[in-house]
Amino acid sequence: MLETVTDGNHKNKSCKRSKDQMNQTITLQTATSEETEQKQTLPAGQHHQEALAFLNSMEGYNLASTLPASKIAGGRNVNASDAHSNNVVIIDQLTSSGSVQMNLKPGDTITFGSIDGRTQKTVTIVGVYTGAVSVDHVGLVLAPTGIVNALSPAKTGAATVTYMKIDAAQVNHALDVIGRLAPNATVQNVADIMASFAQQLNSFLDILVAIASLSMIAGVIIIANSVALAMLERRRELGILKSVGYTSGTVLREILIENGIVGAVSAFIAMLLAAGGVILLGQLLFNLTLSISSWIVIGLVGGSALLAMATAALVAWGAVRVRPLDVLRYE
């Protein structure tokens, strides 16, 4: 998929959506009933610029032919009947559940002003979509193209964005054609963007895997050291057990069960702490609901128990085969 962006001096007949990012004057007005209206102000402090950035990023759609691909969390999506209306859809970050301390909701109105201050448009929020900036959305306030054009009559700060699906073998030819038809267009290959993002993500995951591997090696060493010390301290106990009829296999199984229980309980407590940290981090910083699969929890707890048992078996293998007479003679 290719994304082409042209400035206001060029029009593309196959244009599907327009984006307007303006240094606007914004008035928030929350209508609570037909008789009363409650005005809302932009948040103060560190969230002020963030809220402005969300509101200033407006994306226009030719609703007669193209509808936003949005996951609606409240209200409804804009449709063809809204093509000549002042209805918009906003991102969920601007609602009470967002991170910018806004309280917008379907039914509220927002007044946008153009850069030159000559034009104002009061829009009505009809829906809230969930998600973040992606290849599906350039802006964060989704509106009909008429609103975008009205707020930027001279096309100042406006860009036309066209998405095209092109066969991979024809990409170079398509770039040549676009370069001839729209010399000032900026072309981005979404496939290249996603490949670059995937590469960066894989590099980050490789670092995490390396850190986790080092932690696992350190854990194995700690477990082995603990079992070895326990065997030295329990030499008399092992000798007594073997003198009353316990075999080496029975003693080894007892040690494996002990270490397996310790490993499973430790892993379960660690998973509780990790899950709590992930959930709190997602809600407080990213306003996301993060969860951990129950199968992952079971696998990690079971794997930790098996790792502890395997390490204990390697260390205790020789200790449980000592002769009872040799142990009791020197204890």
CSV table of C-alpha atoms in Angstrom, one decimal:
chain,number,residue,atom,x,y,z
A,1,MET,CA,0.0,0.0,0.0
A,2,LEU,CA,1.3,3.4,-1.0
A,3,GLU,CA,0.4,6.7,0.7
A,4,THR,CA,0.8,9.9,-1.3
A,5,VAL,CA,0.5,13.4,0.2
A,6,THR,CA,0.1,16.5,-1.9
A,7,ASP,CA,-0.1,20.1,-0.9
A,8,GLY,CA,-3.0,22.4,-1.4
A,9,ASN,CA,-2.0,23.4,-4.9
A,10,HIS,CA,-2.6,19.9,-6.3
A,11,LYS,CA,-5.8,18.0,-6.4
A,12,ASN,CA,-6.1,14.3,-7.0
A,13,LYS,CA,-9.4,13.0,-8.4
A,14,SER,CA,-8.8,9.7,-6.7
A,15,CYS,CA,-8.4,11.5,-3.3
A,16,LYS,CA,-10.1,9.6,-0.5
A,17,ARG,CA,-9.4,11.7,2.5
A,18,SER,CA,-8.0,15.1,3.5
A,19,LYS,CA,-6.1,16.0,6.6
A,20,ASP,CA,-6.0,19.4,8.2
A,21,GLN,CA,-3.6,20.2,11.0
A,22,MET,CA,-4.1,23.7,12.1
A,23,ASN,CA,-3.1,26.1,14.9
A,24,GLN,CA,-6.8,26.5,15.6
A,25,THR,CA,-8.8,28.4,18.2
A,26,ILE,CA,-10.8,25.8,20.0
A,27,THR,CA,-13.9,26.3,22.2
A,28,LEU,CA,-15.4,23.3,24.0
A,29,GLN,CA,-19.1,23.3,24.7
A,30,THR,CA,-20.8,20.4,26.5
A,31,ALA,CA,-24.5,20.4,26.1
A,32,THR,CA,-26.2,18.7,29.1
A,33,SER,CA,-29.8,19.4,28.1
A,34,GLU,CA,-31.9,21.5,25.8
A,35,GLU,CA,-32.2,24.3,28.4
A,36,THR,CA,-28.7,24.4,29.9
A,37,GLU,CA,-25.2,24.2,28.5
A,38,GLN,CA,-22.0,23.6,30.3
A,39,LYS,CA,-18.8,24.9,28.8
A,40,GLN,CA,-15.6,22.9,29.2
A,41,THR,CA,-12.1,24.2,29.2
A,42,LEU,CA,-8.9,22.7,28.0
A,43,PRO,CA,-6.8,21.0,30.8
A,44,ALA,CA,-4.0,22.9,32.4
A,45,GLY,CA,-0.4,21.8,33.0
A,46,GLN,CA,1.3,19.1,31.1
A,47,HIS,CA,-1.9,17.8,29.5
A,48,HIS,CA,-2.7,21.2,27.8
A,49,GLN,CA,-0.4,20.8,24.8
A,50,GLU,CA,-1.3,17.2,24.5
A,51,ALA,CA,-5.0,18.0,24.3
A,52,LEU,CA,-4.4,20.7,21.7
A,53,ALA,CA,-2.3,18.3,19.6
A,54,PHE,CA,-5.2,15.8,19.6
A,55,LEU,CA,-7.8,18.5,18.7
A,56,ASN,CA,-5.6,20.2,16.1
A,57,SER,CA,-5.2,16.9,14.1
A,58,MET,CA,-8.3,16.8,11.9
A,59,GLU,CA,-8.8,14.3,9.1
A,60,GLY,CA,-11.4,14.9,6.4
A,61,TYR,CA,-13.2,12.1,4.6
A,62,ASN,CA,-15.3,12.1,1.4
A,63,LEU,CA,-18.0,10.2,3.1
A,64,ALA,CA,-20.0,9.7,-0.1
A,65,SER,CA,-17.3,7.2,-1.2
A,66,THR,CA,-15.1,6.4,1.8
A,67,LEU,CA,-15.9,5.8,5.5
A,68,PRO,CA,-13.3,5.8,8.3
A,69,ALA,CA,-12.1,2.3,9.3
A,70,SER,CA,-12.6,2.9,13.0
A,71,LYS,CA,-13.4,0.7,16.0
A,72,ILE,CA,-16.3,2.6,17.6
A,73,ALA,CA,-16.2,2.6,21.4
A,74,GLY,CA,-19.2,4.9,21.9
A,75,GLY,CA,-21.9,6.5,19.8
A,76,ARG,CA,-21.6,5.8,16.1
A,77,ASN,CA,-19.3,6.2,13.2
A,78,VAL,CA,-19.8,8.9,10.5
A,79,ASN,CA,-21.5,7.6,7.4
A,80,ALA,CA,-22.6,8.8,3.9
A,81,SER,CA,-25.6,10.8,5.4
A,82,ASP,CA,-23.0,12.9,7.3
A,83,ALA,CA,-21.3,14.1,4.2
A,84,HIS,CA,-22.7,17.6,4.4
A,85,SER,CA,-23.1,17.8,8.1
A,86,ASN,CA,-20.9,19.0,11.0
A,87,ASN,CA,-20.7,15.6,12.7
A,88,VAL,CA,-17.3,14.3,13.8
A,89,VAL,CA,-15.8,11.3,15.5
A,90,ILE,CA,-13.0,11.7,18.1
A,91,ILE,CA,-10.4,9.4,19.6
A,92,ASP,CA,-11.1,8.0,23.0
A,93,GLN,CA,-8.1,9.8,24.5
A,94,LEU,CA,-10.3,13.0,24.5
A,95,THR,CA,-13.0,11.3,26.7
A,96,SER,CA,-13.1,10.8,30.5
A,97,SER,CA,-11.2,7.5,30.1
A,98,GLY,CA,-8.3,9.2,28.2
A,99,SER,CA,-5.0,10.3,29.5
A,100,VAL,CA,-5.4,14.1,28.7
A,101,GLN,CA,-8.0,14.8,31.4
A,102,MET,CA,-10.8,15.7,28.9
A,103,ASN,CA,-14.5,14.7,29.3
A,104,LEU,CA,-15.8,14.8,25.8
A,105,LYS,CA,-18.6,12.5,24.8
A,106,PRO,CA,-21.2,11.9,22.0
A,107,GLY,CA,-23.6,14.9,21.9
A,108,ASP,CA,-21.0,17.5,22.9
A,109,THR,CA,-20.0,20.3,20.5
A,110,ILE,CA,-16.6,21.8,19.7
A,111,THR,CA,-16.0,25.1,18.0
A,112,PHE,CA,-12.9,25.2,15.7
A,113,GLY,CA,-11.4,28.4,14.3
A,114,SER,CA,-9.3,28.7,11.2
A,115,ILE,CA,-5.7,29.9,11.3
A,116,ASP,CA,-6.6,33.4,10.1
A,117,GLY,CA,-9.5,33.6,12.6
A,118,ARG,CA,-12.0,34.4,9.9
A,119,THR,CA,-13.9,31.1,9.9
A,120,GLN,CA,-15.4,29.1,12.8
A,121,LYS,CA,-17.1,25.8,12.6
A,122,THR,CA,-19.1,24.2,15.5
A,123,VAL,CA,-19.1,20.4,15.2
A,124,THR,CA,-21.1,17.8,17.0
A,125,ILE,CA,-19.4,14.7,18.3
A,126,VAL,CA,-21.5,11.6,17.2
A,127,GLY,CA,-19.0,8.9,18.1
A,128,VAL,CA,-15.8,7.9,19.9
A,129,TYR,CA,-13.3,5.5,18.3
A,130,THR,CA,-10.6,3.6,20.1
A,131,GLY,CA,-7.0,3.2,19.0
A,132,ALA,CA,-4.0,5.3,18.2
A,133,VAL,CA,-2.3,6.8,15.2
A,134,SER,CA,-1.8,4.2,12.5
A,135,VAL,CA,-1.8,3.7,8.8
A,136,ASP,CA,-5.6,3.9,8.9
A,137,HIS,CA,-5.7,7.4,10.4
A,138,VAL,CA,-3.6,10.4,9.8
A,139,GLY,CA,-5.6,12.7,12.1
A,140,LEU,CA,-7.4,12.1,15.4
A,141,VAL,CA,-10.6,14.0,14.8
A,142,LEU,CA,-12.4,12.4,11.9
A,143,ALA,CA,-14.7,14.7,9.9
A,144,PRO,CA,-16.3,15.3,6.5
A,145,THR,CA,-14.1,17.0,4.0
A,146,GLY,CA,-16.4,20.1,4.0
A,147,ILE,CA,-15.4,21.0,7.5
A,148,VAL,CA,-11.7,20.7,6.7
A,149,ASN,CA,-12.0,22.8,3.6
A,150,ALA,CA,-14.0,25.4,5.3
A,151,LEU,CA,-11.4,25.8,8.1
A,152,SER,CA,-8.5,26.1,5.6
A,153,PRO,CA,-10.0,28.1,2.6
A,154,ALA,CA,-6.5,28.8,1.2
A,155,LYS,CA,-5.4,25.2,1.8
A,156,THR,CA,-3.0,26.5,4.4
A,157,GLY,CA,-1.7,23.6,6.4
A,158,ALA,CA,-3.9,21.1,4.6
A,159,ALA,CA,-2.8,18.0,2.8
A,160,THR,CA,-4.5,15.5,0.6
A,161,VAL,CA,-3.8,11.9,1.4
A,162,THR,CA,-4.5,9.1,-1.1
A,163,TYR,CA,-4.1,5.4,-0.3
A,164,MET,CA,-3.5,3.0,-3.2
A,165,LYS,CA,-3.1,-0.8,-3.2
A,166,ILE,CA,-0.5,-1.7,-5.8
A,167,ASP,CA,1.0,-5.0,-6.7
A,168,ALA,CA,4.5,-5.4,-5.3
A,169,ALA,CA,6.0,-5.9,-8.7
A,170,GLN,CA,4.5,-2.7,-10.0
A,171,VAL,CA,5.6,-0.4,-7.1
A,172,ASN,CA,8.6,1.2,-9.0
A,173,HIS,CA,6.5,1.8,-12.1
A,174,ALA,CA,3.7,3.4,-9.9
A,175,LEU,CA,6.3,5.7,-8.3
A,176,ASP,CA,7.4,6.9,-11.7
A,177,VAL,CA,3.9,7.7,-12.7
A,178,ILE,CA,3.1,9.5,-9.5
A,179,GLY,CA,6.3,11.5,-9.8
A,180,ARG,CA,5.2,12.7,-13.3
A,181,LEU,CA,1.6,13.4,-12.3
A,182,ALA,CA,2.3,15.1,-9.0
A,183,PRO,CA,5.9,16.2,-8.7
A,184,ASN,CA,5.4,17.8,-5.3
A,185,ALA,CA,3.8,14.7,-3.8
A,186,THR,CA,5.4,12.8,-0.9
A,187,VAL,CA,5.2,9.0,-1.4
A,188,GLN,CA,5.4,6.5,1.5
A,189,ASN,CA,5.3,2.8,1.1
A,190,VAL,CA,3.3,1.5,4.1
A,191,ALA,CA,4.9,-2.0,3.6
A,192,ASP,CA,8.3,-0.5,4.1
A,193,ILE,CA,7.1,1.4,7.2
A,194,MET,CA,5.7,-1.7,8.7
A,195,ALA,CA,8.8,-3.7,7.9
A,196,SER,CA,11.0,-1.1,9.5
A,197,PHE,CA,8.8,-1.1,12.6
A,198,ALA,CA,8.8,-4.9,12.8
A,199,GLN,CA,12.6,-4.9,12.5
A,200,GLN,CA,12.9,-2.4,15.4
A,201,LEU,CA,10.4,-4.3,17.5
A,202,ASN,CA,12.4,-7.6,16.9
A,203,SER,CA,15.6,-5.9,17.9
A,204,PHE,CA,13.9,-4.7,21.1
A,205,LEU,CA,12.6,-8.2,21.8
A,206,ASP,CA,16.0,-9.7,21.2
A,207,ILE,CA,17.4,-7.4,24.0
A,208,LEU,CA,14.6,-8.5,26.3
A,209,VAL,CA,15.3,-12.2,25.5
A,210,ALA,CA,19.0,-11.7,26.2
A,211,ILE,CA,18.2,-10.1,29.5
A,212,ALA,CA,15.7,-12.9,30.4
A,213,SER,CA,18.3,-15.5,29.4
A,214,LEU,CA,20.9,-14.0,31.7
A,215,SER,CA,18.3,-13.9,34.5
A,216,MET,CA,17.5,-17.6,33.9
A,217,ILE,CA,21.2,-18.6,34.0
A,218,ALA,CA,21.6,-16.6,37.2
A,219,GLY,CA,18.5,-18.3,38.6
A,220,VAL,CA,19.9,-21.8,37.7
A,221,ILE,CA,23.2,-21.0,39.5
A,222,ILE,CA,21.4,-19.7,42.6
A,223,ILE,CA,19.2,-22.8,42.7
A,224,ALA,CA,22.2,-25.1,42.3
A,225,ASN,CA,24.1,-23.3,45.0
A,226,SER,CA,21.1,-23.5,47.4
A,227,VAL,CA,20.6,-27.2,46.8
A,228,ALA,CA,24.3,-27.9,47.2
A,229,LEU,CA,24.4,-26.0,50.6
A,230,ALA,CA,21.2,-27.8,51.6
A,231,MET,CA,22.9,-31.2,50.9
A,232,LEU,CA,25.9,-30.3,53.0
A,233,GLU,CA,23.7,-29.2,55.9
A,234,ARG,CA,21.4,-32.2,55.6
A,235,ARG,CA,24.1,-34.9,55.4
A,236,ARG,CA,23.1,-36.3,58.8
A,237,GLU,CA,19.4,-36.3,57.9
A,238,LEU,CA,20.1,-38.1,54.7
A,239,GLY,CA,22.3,-40.7,56.5
A,240,ILE,CA,19.5,-41.3,59.1
A,241,LEU,CA,16.9,-41.7,56.3
A,242,LYS,CA,19.0,-44.2,54.5
A,243,SER,CA,19.8,-46.1,57.7
A,244,VAL,CA,16.1,-46.7,58.4
A,245,GLY,CA,15.4,-48.1,54.9
A,246,TYR,CA,15.1,-45.1,52.5
A,247,THR,CA,16.7,-45.8,49.2
A,248,SER,CA,18.7,-43.3,47.2
A,249,GLY,CA,15.8,-43.0,44.7
A,250,THR,CA,13.3,-42.3,47.5
A,251,VAL,CA,15.5,-39.6,49.0
A,252,LEU,CA,16.1,-38.1,45.6
A,253,ARG,CA,12.4,-38.0,44.9
A,254,GLU,CA,11.8,-36.2,48.2
A,255,ILE,CA,14.4,-33.6,47.3
A,256,LEU,CA,12.9,-33.1,43.9
A,257,ILE,CA,9.4,-32.6,45.3
A,258,GLU,CA,10.6,-30.1,47.8
A,259,ASN,CA,12.4,-28.0,45.2
A,260,GLY,CA,9.6,-28.3,42.7
A,261,ILE,CA,7.1,-26.9,45.3
A,262,VAL,CA,9.5,-24.1,46.1
A,263,GLY,CA,10.0,-23.3,42.4
A,264,ALA,CA,6.3,-23.3,41.6
A,265,VAL,CA,5.3,-21.2,44.6
A,266,SER,CA,8.1,-18.7,43.9
A,267,ALA,CA,7.1,-18.5,40.2
A,268,PHE,CA,3.4,-18.0,41.1
A,269,ILE,CA,4.2,-15.1,43.5
A,270,ALA,CA,6.5,-13.6,40.8
A,271,MET,CA,3.7,-13.8,38.2
A,272,LEU,CA,1.2,-12.1,40.6
A,273,LEU,CA,3.6,-9.2,41.1
A,274,ALA,CA,4.4,-9.0,37.3
A,275,ALA,CA,0.7,-9.1,36.4
A,276,GLY,CA,-0.1,-6.4,38.9
A,277,GLY,CA,2.7,-4.2,37.6
A,278,VAL,CA,1.7,-4.7,33.9
A,279,ILE,CA,-2.0,-3.9,34.7
A,280,LEU,CA,-1.1,-0.8,36.7
A,281,LEU,CA,1.4,0.4,34.1
A,282,GLY,CA,-1.1,0.0,31.3
A,283,GLN,CA,-3.9,1.9,33.1
A,284,LEU,CA,-1.8,4.7,34.6
A,285,LEU,CA,0.6,5.5,31.7
A,286,PHE,CA,-1.1,4.2,28.5
A,287,ASN,CA,-4.8,4.0,29.4
A,288,LEU,CA,-4.8,0.4,28.1
A,289,THR,CA,-6.2,-2.7,29.6
A,290,LEU,CA,-3.4,-5.2,29.5
A,291,SER,CA,-3.9,-8.9,30.4
A,292,ILE,CA,-1.8,-12.0,30.7
A,293,SER,CA,-3.0,-15.3,29.3
A,294,SER,CA,-3.7,-18.1,31.8
A,295,TRP,CA,-1.8,-20.5,29.7
A,296,ILE,CA,1.3,-18.3,29.9
A,297,VAL,CA,0.9,-18.3,33.7
A,298,ILE,CA,0.6,-22.1,33.8
A,299,GLY,CA,3.5,-22.6,31.5
A,300,LEU,CA,5.8,-20.3,33.4
A,301,VAL,CA,4.9,-21.8,36.8
A,302,GLY,CA,5.3,-25.3,35.5
A,303,GLY,CA,8.5,-24.5,33.7
A,304,SER,CA,10.0,-22.9,36.8
A,305,ALA,CA,9.1,-26.0,38.9
A,306,LEU,CA,10.7,-28.3,36.3
A,307,LEU,CA,13.8,-26.1,36.1
A,308,ALA,CA,14.1,-26.2,39.9
A,309,MET,CA,13.7,-30.0,40.0
A,310,ALA,CA,16.2,-30.6,37.1
A,311,THR,CA,18.8,-28.4,38.8
A,312,ALA,CA,18.2,-30.1,42.2
A,313,ALA,CA,18.5,-33.5,40.5
A,314,LEU,CA,21.9,-32.7,39.0
A,315,VAL,CA,23.3,-31.3,42.3
A,316,ALA,CA,21.8,-34.0,44.6
A,317,TRP,CA,22.5,-37.0,42.4
A,318,GLY,CA,25.8,-37.8,44.1
A,319,ALA,CA,24.8,-36.6,47.6
A,320,VAL,CA,22.0,-39.0,48.0
A,321,ARG,CA,24.2,-42.0,47.1
A,322,VAL,CA,26.5,-41.6,50.1
A,323,ARG,CA,26.8,-44.5,52.5
A,324,PRO,CA,24.9,-44.0,55.8
A,325,LEU,CA,27.9,-45.3,57.7
A,326,ASP,CA,30.2,-42.7,56.2
A,327,VAL,CA,27.8,-39.9,57.1
A,328,LEU,CA,27.0,-41.0,60.7
A,329,ARG,CA,30.6,-41.7,61.5
A,330,TYR,CA,31.7,-38.1,61.2
A,331,GLU,CA,28.5,-36.4,62.3
